[in-house]
mmCIF file of N, CA and C and ligand atoms in Angstrom:
data_model
loop_
_atom_site.group_PDB
_atom_site.id
_atom_site.type_symbol
_atom_site.label_atom_id
_atom_site.label_comp_id
_atom_site.label_asym_id
_atom_site.label_seq_id
_atom_site.Cartn_x
_atom_site.Cartn_y
_atom_site.Cartn_z
ATOM 1 N N MET A 1 20.883 -16.064 -6.083
ATOM 2 C CA MET A 1 20.264 -14.833 -5.502
ATOM 3 C C MET A 1 19.525 -14.248 -6.598
ATOM 4 N N LYS A 2 18.165 -14.410 -6.699
ATOM 5 C CA LYS A 2 17.456 -13.742 -7.636
ATOM 6 C C LYS A 2 16.499 -12.679 -7.091
ATOM 7 N N THR A 3 16.639 -11.485 -7.907
ATOM 8 C CA THR A 3 15.967 -10.329 -7.435
ATOM 9 C C THR A 3 14.500 -9.981 -8.252
ATOM 10 N N VAL A 4 13.379 -9.942 -7.744
ATOM 11 C CA VAL A 4 12.190 -9.641 -8.449
ATOM 12 C C VAL A 4 11.724 -8.290 -8.172
ATOM 13 N N ILE A 5 11.092 -7.646 -9.285
ATOM 14 C CA ILE A 5 10.593 -6.331 -8.994
ATOM 15 C C ILE A 5 9.060 -6.344 -9.499
ATOM 16 N N THR A 6 8.213 -5.485 -8.942
ATOM 17 C CA THR A 6 6.900 -5.252 -9.351
ATOM 18 C C THR A 6 6.442 -3.995 -9.091
ATOM 19 N N TYR A 7 5.534 -3.682 -9.790
ATOM 20 C CA TYR A 7 5.073 -2.035 -9.635
ATOM 21 C C TYR A 7 3.649 -2.210 -9.536
ATOM 22 N N GLY A 8 2.977 -1.132 -8.652
ATOM 23 C CA GLY A 8 1.709 -0.826 -8.569
ATOM 24 C C GLY A 8 1.382 0.214 -7.596
ATOM 25 N N THR A 9 0.022 0.491 -7.826
ATOM 26 C CA THR A 9 -0.643 1.472 -6.957
ATOM 27 C C THR A 9 -0.822 0.987 -5.480
ATOM 28 N N PHE A 10 -1.473 -0.320 -5.386
ATOM 29 C CA PHE A 10 -1.704 -0.868 -3.967
ATOM 30 C C PHE A 10 -2.531 -0.111 -3.235
ATOM 31 N N ASP A 11 -3.518 0.553 -3.592
ATOM 32 C CA ASP A 11 -4.501 1.287 -2.973
ATOM 33 C C ASP A 11 -5.598 0.330 -2.245
ATOM 34 N N MET A 12 -5.999 0.852 -0.902
ATOM 35 C CA MET A 12 -6.905 0.174 -0.225
ATOM 36 C C MET A 12 -6.436 -1.414 -0.361
ATOM 37 N N PHE A 13 -5.225 -1.614 0.279
ATOM 38 C CA PHE A 13 -4.603 -3.013 0.162
ATOM 39 C C PHE A 13 -5.642 -4.101 0.277
ATOM 40 N N HIS A 14 -5.553 -5.170 -0.688
ATOM 41 C CA HIS A 14 -6.647 -6.246 -0.498
ATOM 42 C C HIS A 14 -5.888 -7.383 -0.897
ATOM 43 N N ILE A 15 -6.599 -8.539 -0.765
ATOM 44 C CA ILE A 15 -6.069 -9.928 -0.928
ATOM 45 C C ILE A 15 -5.515 -10.158 -2.345
ATOM 46 N N GLY A 16 -5.910 -9.466 -3.502
ATOM 47 C CA GLY A 16 -5.390 -9.492 -4.805
ATOM 48 C C GLY A 16 -3.974 -9.001 -4.858
ATOM 49 N N HIS A 17 -3.814 -7.869 -4.022
ATOM 50 C CA HIS A 17 -2.450 -7.422 -3.824
ATOM 51 C C HIS A 17 -1.516 -8.272 -3.210
ATOM 52 N N LEU A 18 -2.073 -8.827 -2.013
ATOM 53 C CA LEU A 18 -1.323 -9.772 -1.481
ATOM 54 C C LEU A 18 -0.845 -10.897 -2.174
ATOM 55 N N ASN A 19 -1.731 -11.669 -2.710
ATOM 56 C CA ASN A 19 -1.582 -12.775 -3.507
ATOM 57 C C ASN A 19 -0.375 -12.401 -4.657
ATOM 58 N N LEU A 20 -0.483 -11.200 -5.220
ATOM 59 C CA LEU A 20 0.291 -10.842 -6.300
ATOM 60 C C LEU A 20 1.723 -10.845 -5.654
ATOM 61 N N LEU A 21 1.872 -10.081 -4.564
ATOM 62 C CA LEU A 21 3.240 -10.003 -3.884
ATOM 63 C C LEU A 21 3.829 -11.392 -3.605
ATOM 64 N N LYS A 22 2.949 -12.201 -2.922
ATOM 65 C CA LYS A 22 3.465 -13.556 -2.457
ATOM 66 C C LYS A 22 3.889 -14.261 -3.724
ATOM 67 N N ARG A 23 3.172 -14.292 -4.840
ATOM 68 C CA ARG A 23 3.482 -14.878 -6.032
ATOM 69 C C ARG A 23 4.698 -14.449 -6.652
ATOM 70 N N ALA A 24 4.878 -13.143 -6.583
ATOM 71 C CA ALA A 24 6.125 -12.539 -7.231
ATOM 72 C C ALA A 24 7.310 -12.919 -6.292
ATOM 73 N N LYS A 25 7.158 -12.994 -5.139
ATOM 74 C CA LYS A 25 8.265 -13.260 -4.152
ATOM 75 C C LYS A 25 8.790 -14.692 -4.490
ATOM 76 N N LYS A 26 7.872 -15.667 -4.717
ATOM 77 C CA LYS A 26 8.092 -16.994 -4.868
ATOM 78 C C LYS A 26 9.029 -17.131 -6.130
ATOM 79 N N LEU A 27 8.979 -16.289 -7.087
ATOM 80 C CA LEU A 27 9.922 -16.291 -8.224
ATOM 81 C C LEU A 27 11.238 -16.197 -7.860
ATOM 82 N N GLY A 28 11.596 -15.451 -6.777
ATOM 83 C CA GLY A 28 13.119 -15.321 -6.411
ATOM 84 C C GLY A 28 13.388 -15.216 -5.097
ATOM 85 N N ASP A 29 14.330 -14.664 -4.544
ATOM 86 C CA ASP A 29 14.786 -14.509 -3.119
ATOM 87 C C ASP A 29 14.315 -13.257 -2.560
ATOM 88 N N LYS A 30 14.588 -12.017 -3.340
ATOM 89 C CA LYS A 30 14.209 -10.893 -2.887
ATOM 90 C C LYS A 30 13.204 -10.060 -3.672
ATOM 91 N N LEU A 31 12.370 -9.391 -2.923
ATOM 92 C CA LEU A 31 11.257 -8.605 -3.824
ATOM 93 C C LEU A 31 11.287 -7.175 -3.636
ATOM 94 N N ILE A 32 11.508 -6.537 -4.661
ATOM 95 C CA ILE A 32 11.420 -5.122 -4.635
ATOM 96 C C ILE A 32 10.111 -4.565 -5.123
ATOM 97 N N VAL A 33 9.397 -3.617 -4.542
ATOM 98 C CA VAL A 33 8.035 -3.065 -4.949
ATOM 99 C C VAL A 33 8.170 -1.748 -5.079
ATOM 100 N N ALA A 34 7.808 -1.250 -6.420
ATOM 101 C CA ALA A 34 7.787 0.231 -6.775
ATOM 102 C C ALA A 34 6.266 0.528 -6.558
ATOM 103 N N VAL A 35 6.003 1.407 -5.528
ATOM 104 C CA VAL A 35 4.593 1.861 -5.324
ATOM 105 C C VAL A 35 4.443 3.343 -5.993
ATOM 106 N N SER A 36 3.175 3.396 -6.914
ATOM 107 C CA SER A 36 3.143 4.545 -7.422
ATOM 108 C C SER A 36 2.886 5.733 -6.698
ATOM 109 N N THR A 37 3.398 6.743 -6.953
ATOM 110 C CA THR A 37 3.172 8.085 -6.139
ATOM 111 C C THR A 37 1.874 8.488 -6.597
ATOM 112 N N ASP A 38 1.320 9.582 -5.788
ATOM 113 C CA ASP A 38 0.221 10.138 -6.077
ATOM 114 C C ASP A 38 0.219 11.054 -7.557
ATOM 115 N N GLU A 39 1.344 11.461 -7.655
ATOM 116 C CA GLU A 39 1.469 12.261 -8.792
ATOM 117 C C GLU A 39 1.629 11.416 -9.991
ATOM 118 N N PHE A 40 2.181 10.187 -9.841
ATOM 119 C CA PHE A 40 2.245 9.349 -10.992
ATOM 120 C C PHE A 40 0.838 8.736 -11.255
ATOM 121 N N ASN A 41 0.117 8.391 -10.047
ATOM 122 C CA ASN A 41 -1.154 7.932 -10.255
ATOM 123 C C ASN A 41 -2.072 8.867 -11.138
ATOM 124 N N SER A 42 -1.903 10.194 -11.032
ATOM 125 C CA SER A 42 -2.761 10.942 -11.877
ATOM 126 C C SER A 42 -2.366 10.857 -13.292
ATOM 127 N N LEU A 43 -1.170 10.560 -13.640
ATOM 128 C CA LEU A 43 -0.641 10.336 -15.086
ATOM 129 C C LEU A 43 -1.286 8.813 -15.372
ATOM 130 N N LYS A 44 -1.607 8.040 -14.537
ATOM 131 C CA LYS A 44 -2.251 6.781 -14.862
ATOM 132 C C LYS A 44 -3.780 6.773 -14.681
ATOM 133 N N ASN A 45 -4.242 8.245 -14.603
ATOM 134 C CA ASN A 45 -5.833 8.522 -14.549
ATOM 135 C C ASN A 45 -6.291 7.844 -13.386
ATOM 136 N N LYS A 46 -5.595 7.624 -12.218
ATOM 137 C CA LYS A 46 -6.119 6.979 -11.028
ATOM 138 C C LYS A 46 -5.829 7.814 -10.011
ATOM 139 N N LYS A 47 -6.943 7.938 -9.124
ATOM 140 C CA LYS A 47 -6.967 8.791 -7.930
ATOM 141 C C LYS A 47 -6.965 7.758 -6.698
ATOM 142 N N SER A 48 -5.922 7.684 -5.907
ATOM 143 C CA SER A 48 -5.964 6.623 -4.784
ATOM 144 C C SER A 48 -6.770 7.259 -3.589
ATOM 145 N N VAL A 49 -7.430 6.384 -3.002
ATOM 146 C CA VAL A 49 -7.920 6.768 -1.717
ATOM 147 C C VAL A 49 -6.906 7.134 -0.543
ATOM 148 N N ILE A 50 -5.874 6.092 -0.648
ATOM 149 C CA ILE A 50 -4.893 6.118 0.374
ATOM 150 C C ILE A 50 -3.627 6.898 -0.312
ATOM 151 N N CYS A 51 -3.036 7.771 0.630
ATOM 152 C CA CYS A 51 -1.863 8.555 -0.174
ATOM 153 C C CYS A 51 -0.805 7.760 -0.256
ATOM 154 N N TYR A 52 0.141 8.237 -0.996
ATOM 155 C CA TYR A 52 1.449 7.290 -1.273
ATOM 156 C C TYR A 52 2.231 6.947 0.006
ATOM 157 N N GLU A 53 2.522 7.868 0.968
ATOM 158 C CA GLU A 53 3.158 7.487 2.086
ATOM 159 C C GLU A 53 2.660 6.333 2.860
ATOM 160 N N GLN A 54 1.210 6.480 3.064
ATOM 161 C CA GLN A 54 0.597 5.263 3.715
ATOM 162 C C GLN A 54 0.364 3.904 2.848
ATOM 163 N N ARG A 55 0.290 4.189 1.516
ATOM 164 C CA ARG A 55 0.332 2.795 0.658
ATOM 165 C C ARG A 55 1.728 2.098 0.690
ATOM 166 N N ALA A 56 2.825 3.125 0.573
ATOM 167 C CA ALA A 56 4.142 2.417 0.803
ATOM 168 C C ALA A 56 4.568 1.899 2.067
ATOM 169 N N LYS A 57 3.983 2.395 3.125
ATOM 170 C CA LYS A 57 4.246 1.905 4.449
ATOM 171 C C LYS A 57 3.497 0.602 4.604
ATOM 172 N N ILE A 58 2.337 0.482 4.183
ATOM 173 C CA ILE A 58 1.652 -0.716 4.205
ATOM 174 C C ILE A 58 2.387 -1.712 3.484
ATOM 175 N N VAL A 59 2.672 -1.510 2.159
ATOM 176 C CA VAL A 59 3.495 -2.524 1.525
ATOM 177 C C VAL A 59 4.603 -2.892 2.109
ATOM 178 N N SER A 60 5.535 -1.852 2.813
ATOM 179 C CA SER A 60 6.847 -2.274 3.269
ATOM 180 C C SER A 60 6.784 -3.134 4.378
ATOM 181 N N HIS A 61 5.503 -3.411 5.108
ATOM 182 C CA HIS A 61 5.284 -4.273 6.251
ATOM 183 C C HIS A 61 4.761 -5.551 5.939
ATOM 184 N N ILE A 62 4.637 -5.637 4.355
ATOM 185 C CA ILE A 62 4.195 -7.138 4.286
ATOM 186 C C ILE A 62 5.463 -8.026 4.152
ATOM 187 N N ASP A 63 5.358 -9.208 4.831
ATOM 188 C CA ASP A 63 6.486 -9.970 5.004
ATOM 189 C C ASP A 63 7.367 -10.406 3.969
ATOM 190 N N CYS A 64 6.766 -10.514 2.715
ATOM 191 C CA CYS A 64 7.465 -10.983 1.658
ATOM 192 C C CYS A 64 8.245 -9.854 0.873
ATOM 193 N N VAL A 65 7.859 -8.604 1.320
ATOM 194 C CA VAL A 65 8.423 -7.489 0.574
ATOM 195 C C VAL A 65 9.825 -7.022 1.233
ATOM 196 N N ASP A 66 10.903 -7.010 0.527
ATOM 197 C CA ASP A 66 12.015 -6.719 1.003
ATOM 198 C C ASP A 66 12.483 -5.342 0.972
ATOM 199 N N LYS A 67 12.004 -4.503 -0.031
ATOM 200 C CA LYS A 67 12.350 -3.177 -0.343
ATOM 201 C C LYS A 67 11.197 -2.426 -1.053
ATOM 202 N N VAL A 68 11.024 -1.207 -0.640
ATOM 203 C CA VAL A 68 9.885 -0.473 -1.298
ATOM 204 C C VAL A 68 10.553 0.673 -2.005
ATOM 205 N N ILE A 69 10.245 1.009 -3.339
ATOM 206 C CA ILE A 69 10.616 2.406 -3.890
ATOM 207 C C ILE A 69 9.594 2.886 -4.546
ATOM 208 N N ALA A 70 9.741 4.273 -4.858
ATOM 209 C CA ALA A 70 8.611 5.078 -5.458
ATOM 210 C C ALA A 70 8.531 4.791 -7.087
ATOM 211 N N GLU A 71 7.374 4.657 -7.514
ATOM 212 C CA GLU A 71 7.290 4.715 -9.002
ATOM 213 C C GLU A 71 6.692 6.062 -9.309
ATOM 214 N N ASN A 72 7.661 6.641 -9.989
ATOM 215 C CA ASN A 72 7.345 8.249 -10.438
ATOM 216 C C ASN A 72 6.890 8.360 -11.724
ATOM 217 N N SER A 73 7.545 7.370 -12.573
ATOM 218 C CA SER A 73 7.236 7.441 -14.179
ATOM 219 C C SER A 73 7.069 6.217 -14.845
ATOM 220 N N TRP A 74 6.438 6.225 -16.018
ATOM 221 C CA TRP A 74 6.440 5.063 -16.825
ATOM 222 C C TRP A 74 7.963 4.672 -17.239
ATOM 223 N N GLU A 75 8.812 5.603 -17.273
ATOM 224 C CA GLU A 75 10.117 5.314 -17.979
ATOM 225 C C GLU A 75 11.095 4.759 -17.131
ATOM 226 N N GLN A 76 10.883 4.624 -15.735
ATOM 227 C CA GLN A 76 11.883 4.282 -14.931
ATOM 228 C C GLN A 76 12.326 2.746 -14.796
ATOM 229 N N LYS A 77 11.503 2.146 -15.294
ATOM 230 C CA LYS A 77 11.575 0.425 -15.164
ATOM 231 C C LYS A 77 12.951 -0.041 -15.628
ATOM 232 N N ILE A 78 13.333 0.357 -16.841
ATOM 233 C CA ILE A 78 14.641 0.046 -17.348
ATOM 234 C C ILE A 78 15.813 0.364 -16.371
ATOM 235 N N GLN A 79 15.742 1.525 -16.048
ATOM 236 C CA GLN A 79 16.778 2.094 -15.057
ATOM 237 C C GLN A 79 16.673 1.363 -13.781
ATOM 238 N N ASP A 80 15.381 1.054 -13.322
ATOM 239 C CA ASP A 80 15.336 0.401 -12.025
ATOM 240 C C ASP A 80 16.037 -0.973 -12.150
ATOM 241 N N ILE A 81 15.811 -1.685 -13.147
ATOM 242 C CA ILE A 81 16.350 -2.944 -13.512
ATOM 243 C C ILE A 81 17.830 -2.953 -13.380
ATOM 244 N N GLN A 82 18.327 -1.854 -14.020
ATOM 245 C CA GLN A 82 19.703 -2.092 -14.070
ATOM 246 C C GLN A 82 20.435 -1.559 -12.682
ATOM 247 N N LYS A 83 19.728 -0.547 -12.083
ATOM 248 C CA LYS A 83 20.153 -0.129 -10.669
ATOM 249 C C LYS A 83 19.968 -1.231 -9.743
ATOM 250 N N TYR A 84 19.082 -1.983 -9.817
ATOM 251 C CA TYR A 84 18.831 -3.016 -8.514
ATOM 252 C C TYR A 84 19.177 -4.346 -9.040
ATOM 253 N N ASN A 85 19.889 -4.456 -10.084
ATOM 254 C CA ASN A 85 20.204 -5.766 -10.598
ATOM 255 C C ASN A 85 18.951 -6.948 -10.603
ATOM 256 N N ILE A 86 18.013 -6.449 -11.300
ATOM 257 C CA ILE A 86 16.767 -7.120 -11.398
ATOM 258 C C ILE A 86 16.934 -8.393 -12.138
ATOM 259 N N ASP A 87 16.388 -9.487 -11.751
ATOM 260 C CA ASP A 87 16.370 -10.776 -12.637
ATOM 261 C C ASP A 87 15.206 -10.908 -13.283
ATOM 262 N N ILE A 88 14.068 -10.578 -12.493
ATOM 263 C CA ILE A 88 12.556 -10.839 -13.070
ATOM 264 C C ILE A 88 11.670 -9.738 -12.578
ATOM 265 N N PHE A 89 11.066 -9.278 -13.809
ATOM 266 C CA PHE A 89 9.963 -8.370 -13.435
ATOM 267 C C PHE A 89 8.682 -9.012 -13.550
ATOM 268 N N ALA A 90 7.931 -8.762 -12.717
ATOM 269 C CA ALA A 90 6.677 -9.502 -12.340
ATOM 270 C C ALA A 90 5.535 -8.564 -12.186
ATOM 271 N N ILE A 91 4.264 -9.075 -12.819
ATOM 272 C CA ILE A 91 3.320 -7.908 -12.749
ATOM 273 C C ILE A 91 1.889 -8.626 -13.075
ATOM 274 N N GLY A 92 0.766 -8.285 -12.689
ATOM 275 C CA GLY A 92 -0.507 -8.959 -12.892
ATOM 276 C C GLY A 92 -0.617 -9.258 -14.143
ATOM 277 N N ASP A 93 -1.437 -10.304 -14.732
ATOM 278 C CA ASP A 93 -1.656 -10.552 -16.194
ATOM 279 C C ASP A 93 -2.746 -9.572 -16.866
ATOM 280 N N ASP A 94 -3.196 -8.697 -16.093
ATOM 281 C CA ASP A 94 -4.102 -7.660 -16.640
ATOM 282 C C ASP A 94 -3.266 -6.616 -17.493
ATOM 283 N N TRP A 95 -1.824 -6.755 -17.360
ATOM 284 C CA TRP A 95 -1.023 -6.082 -18.068
ATOM 285 C C TRP A 95 -0.141 -6.985 -19.240
ATOM 286 N N LEU A 96 -0.755 -8.157 -19.548
ATOM 287 C CA LEU A 96 -0.276 -9.206 -20.370
ATOM 288 C C LEU A 96 0.392 -8.539 -21.629
ATOM 289 N N GLY A 97 1.767 -8.810 -21.861
ATOM 290 C CA GLY A 97 2.358 -8.099 -23.125
ATOM 291 C C GLY A 97 2.576 -6.814 -23.081
ATOM 292 N N LYS A 98 2.132 -5.920 -22.073
ATOM 293 C CA LYS A 98 2.437 -4.539 -22.077
ATOM 294 C C LYS A 98 3.975 -4.279 -21.732
ATOM 295 N N PHE A 99 4.800 -5.165 -21.074
ATOM 296 C CA PHE A 99 6.012 -4.922 -20.518
ATOM 297 C C PHE A 99 6.972 -5.877 -21.135
ATOM 298 N N ASP A 100 6.593 -6.516 -22.395
ATOM 299 C CA ASP A 100 7.502 -7.488 -23.068
ATOM 300 C C ASP A 100 8.785 -6.703 -23.536
ATOM 301 N N PHE A 101 8.768 -5.358 -23.545
ATOM 302 C CA PHE A 101 10.159 -4.809 -24.024
ATOM 303 C C PHE A 101 11.195 -4.847 -23.050
ATOM 304 N N LEU A 102 10.579 -5.297 -21.705
ATOM 305 C CA LEU A 102 11.651 -5.248 -20.625
ATOM 306 C C LEU A 102 12.421 -6.780 -20.847
ATOM 307 N N LYS A 103 11.943 -7.546 -21.661
ATOM 308 C CA LYS A 103 12.791 -8.964 -21.964
ATOM 309 C C LYS A 103 14.138 -8.754 -22.200
ATOM 310 N N GLU A 104 14.454 -7.597 -22.853
ATOM 311 C CA GLU A 104 15.805 -7.268 -23.172
ATOM 312 C C GLU A 104 16.874 -7.331 -21.968
ATOM 313 N N PHE A 105 16.140 -6.994 -20.981
ATOM 314 C CA PHE A 105 16.808 -6.644 -19.522
ATOM 315 C C PHE A 105 16.752 -7.597 -18.566
ATOM 316 N N CYS A 106 15.621 -8.223 -18.537
ATOM 317 C CA CYS A 106 15.268 -9.357 -17.440
ATOM 318 C C CYS A 106 14.240 -10.221 -17.856
ATOM 319 N N GLU A 107 14.040 -11.371 -17.223
ATOM 320 C CA GLU A 107 12.756 -12.071 -17.410
ATOM 321 C C GLU A 107 11.596 -11.335 -17.080
ATOM 322 N N VAL A 108 10.386 -11.620 -17.865
ATOM 323 C CA VAL A 108 9.139 -10.955 -17.700
ATOM 324 C C VAL A 108 8.192 -11.899 -17.488
ATOM 325 N N VAL A 109 7.536 -11.810 -16.264
ATOM 326 C CA VAL A 109 6.496 -12.831 -15.711
ATOM 327 C C VAL A 109 5.034 -12.121 -15.643
ATOM 328 N N TYR A 110 4.038 -12.487 -16.085
ATOM 329 C CA TYR A 110 2.824 -12.010 -15.863
ATOM 330 C C TYR A 110 1.924 -13.173 -15.046
ATOM 331 N N LEU A 111 1.675 -12.550 -13.868
ATOM 332 C CA LEU A 111 1.041 -13.290 -12.847
ATOM 333 C C LEU A 111 -0.500 -13.473 -12.860
ATOM 334 N N GLU A 112 -1.249 -14.409 -12.679
ATOM 335 C CA GLU A 112 -2.768 -14.614 -12.646
ATOM 336 C C GLU A 112 -3.210 -13.449 -11.657
ATOM 337 N N ARG A 113 -4.026 -12.744 -12.019
ATOM 338 C CA ARG A 113 -4.804 -11.780 -11.131
ATOM 339 C C ARG A 113 -5.805 -12.682 -10.343
ATOM 340 N N THR A 114 -5.933 -11.983 -9.157
ATOM 341 C CA THR A 114 -7.136 -12.660 -8.261
ATOM 342 C C THR A 114 -8.368 -12.358 -8.720
ATOM 343 N N LYS A 115 -9.290 -13.118 -8.795
ATOM 344 C CA LYS A 115 -10.681 -12.737 -9.357
ATOM 345 C C LYS A 115 -11.365 -12.297 -8.346
ATOM 346 N N ASN A 116 -12.386 -11.385 -8.984
ATOM 347 C CA ASN A 116 -13.515 -10.761 -7.996
ATOM 348 C C ASN A 116 -13.202 -9.913 -6.793
ATOM 349 N N VAL A 117 -11.712 -9.287 -6.874
ATOM 350 C CA VAL A 117 -11.608 -8.317 -6.108
ATOM 351 C C VAL A 117 -10.789 -7.304 -6.668
ATOM 352 N N SER A 118 -11.061 -6.098 -6.526
ATOM 353 C CA SER A 118 -10.501 -4.722 -7.066
ATOM 354 C C SER A 118 -10.684 -3.790 -6.161
ATOM 355 N N THR A 119 -9.760 -2.762 -6.261
ATOM 356 C CA THR A 119 -9.912 -1.517 -5.504
ATOM 357 C C THR A 119 -11.162 -0.710 -6.009
ATOM 358 N N SER A 120 -11.406 -0.806 -7.365
ATOM 359 C CA SER A 120 -12.690 -0.052 -7.636
ATOM 360 C C SER A 120 -14.036 -0.801 -7.241
ATOM 361 N N ASN A 121 -14.004 -2.053 -7.130
ATOM 362 C CA ASN A 121 -15.174 -2.758 -6.607
ATOM 363 C C ASN A 121 -15.199 -2.574 -5.175
ATOM 364 N N LEU A 122 -14.103 -2.323 -4.258
ATOM 365 C CA LEU A 122 -14.213 -2.075 -2.946
ATOM 366 C C LEU A 122 -14.754 -0.478 -2.758
ATOM 367 N N LYS A 123 -14.272 0.416 -3.506
ATOM 368 C CA LYS A 123 -14.951 1.576 -3.649
ATOM 369 C C LYS A 123 -16.184 1.878 -3.859
ATOM 370 N N ASN A 124 -16.871 0.882 -5.036
ATOM 371 C CA ASN A 124 -18.251 1.061 -5.172
ATOM 372 C C ASN A 124 -19.048 0.543 -3.987
ATOM 373 N N LYS A 125 -18.560 -0.569 -3.496
ATOM 374 C CA LYS A 125 -19.199 -1.240 -2.267
ATOM 375 C C LYS A 125 -19.488 -0.235 -1.209
ATOM 376 N N ILE A 126 -18.266 0.534 -0.906
ATOM 377 C CA ILE A 126 -18.425 1.549 0.296
ATOM 378 C C ILE A 126 -19.363 2.547 -0.100
ATOM 379 N N GLY A 127 -19.305 2.991 -1.334
ATOM 380 C CA GLY A 127 -20.196 3.971 -1.916
ATOM 381 C C GLY A 127 -21.759 3.604 -1.682
ATOM 382 N N GLN A 128 -22.092 2.319 -2.024
ATOM 383 C CA GLN A 128 -23.425 1.703 -2.010
ATOM 384 C C GLN A 128 -23.928 1.805 -0.480
ATOM 385 N N ILE A 129 -22.892 1.369 0.452
ATOM 386 C CA ILE A 129 -23.172 1.247 1.833
ATOM 387 C C ILE A 129 -23.449 2.803 2.390
ATOM 388 N N ASN A 130 -22.574 3.576 1.806
ATOM 389 C CA ASN A 130 -22.933 5.033 2.321
ATOM 390 C C ASN A 130 -24.317 5.716 1.915
ATOM 391 N N GLU A 131 -24.717 5.052 0.670
ATOM 392 C CA GLU A 131 -26.180 5.534 0.168
ATOM 393 C C GLU A 131 -27.181 4.866 1.177
ATOM 394 N N LEU A 132 -26.773 3.745 1.637
ATOM 395 C CA LEU A 132 -27.904 3.072 2.428
ATOM 396 C C LEU A 132 -28.091 3.628 4.103
ATOM 397 N N LEU A 133 -26.993 4.287 4.403
ATOM 398 C CA LEU A 133 -26.797 4.955 5.725
ATOM 399 C C LEU A 133 -27.788 6.367 5.838
HETATM 400 N N1 C2G B 1 -3.676 -7.488 -8.897
HETATM 401 C C1 C2G B 1 -4.003 -8.752 -8.705
HETATM 402 N N2 C2G B 1 -5.481 -9.103 -8.456
HETATM 403 C C2 C2G B 1 -6.301 -8.154 -8.270
HETATM 404 C C3 C2G B 1 -5.816 -6.752 -8.362
HETATM 405 C C4 C2G B 1 -4.562 -6.378 -8.572
HETATM 406 O O1 C2G B 1 -3.130 -9.508 -9.080
HETATM 407 N N3 C2G B 1 -7.632 -8.541 -7.857
HETATM 408 C C5 C2G B 1 -2.389 -6.931 -9.173
HETATM 409 C C6 C2G B 1 -2.127 -6.320 -10.441
HETATM 410 O O2 C2G B 1 -2.429 -6.990 -11.718
HETATM 411 C C7 C2G B 1 -0.815 -5.457 -10.251
HETATM 412 C C8 C2G B 1 -1.030 -5.470 -8.591
HETATM 413 O O3 C2G B 1 -1.751 -6.297 -8.166
HETATM 414 O O4 C2G B 1 0.295 -6.347 -10.787
HETATM 415 C C9 C2G B 1 -1.078 -3.927 -8.446
HETATM 416 O O5 C2G B 1 -2.413 -3.514 -8.721
HETATM 417 P P1 C2G B 1 -2.692 -1.959 -8.938
HETATM 418 O O6 C2G B 1 -2.574 -1.433 -7.661
HETATM 419 O O7 C2G B 1 -4.035 -1.796 -9.623
HETATM 420 O O8 C2G B 1 -1.482 -1.416 -9.841
HETATM 421 P P2 C2G B 1 -1.688 -0.957 -11.298
HETATM 422 O O9 C2G B 1 -2.594 0.203 -11.428
HETATM 423 O O10 C2G B 1 -2.060 -2.013 -12.105
HETATM 424 O O11 C2G B 1 -0.049 -0.334 -11.560
HETATM 425 O O12 C2G B 1 3.770 0.509 -13.963
HETATM 426 C C10 C2G B 1 2.862 -0.596 -13.546
HETATM 427 C C11 C2G B 1 1.769 0.093 -12.826
HETATM 428 O O13 C2G B 1 2.123 1.019 -11.650
HETATM 429 C C12 C2G B 1 0.716 -1.039 -12.297
#
């Protein structure tokens, strides 16, 4: 029984997020997703369109997701890995190398990002449409 964990904002949930979660789940048997709170997002210099409660609820209803927890800080990963007996930490390869320090505690896997889709692109497209209206 392998448990996988991943972290993210998952704002304006899109196919890139879904692909990531499905790929992460395929690495093990159980998938825990730590969704960034609005307060933590400000530490990431991110302002999400959708509030934490709704982002967490959407992610919790994705078939391959077994549990959702809050991501409140950069520092919580090691504690989470120990608390939830995590076997694999997985995240998109836009973070390649950034979480290698976790290799002391569990396997670290960087998964291929889905090309040509991002929350910022979606926001820009919506902005352009609004300008045309
Ligand atoms: N992702 C992806 N393909 C995309 C967009 C995102 O695979 N086209 C992945 C990211 O690599 C990440 C996850 O989906 O693994 C969530 O992406 P974000 O919501 O942008 O999360 P991020 O801001 O990268 O937060 O502590 C880690 C951070 O909380 C990660």
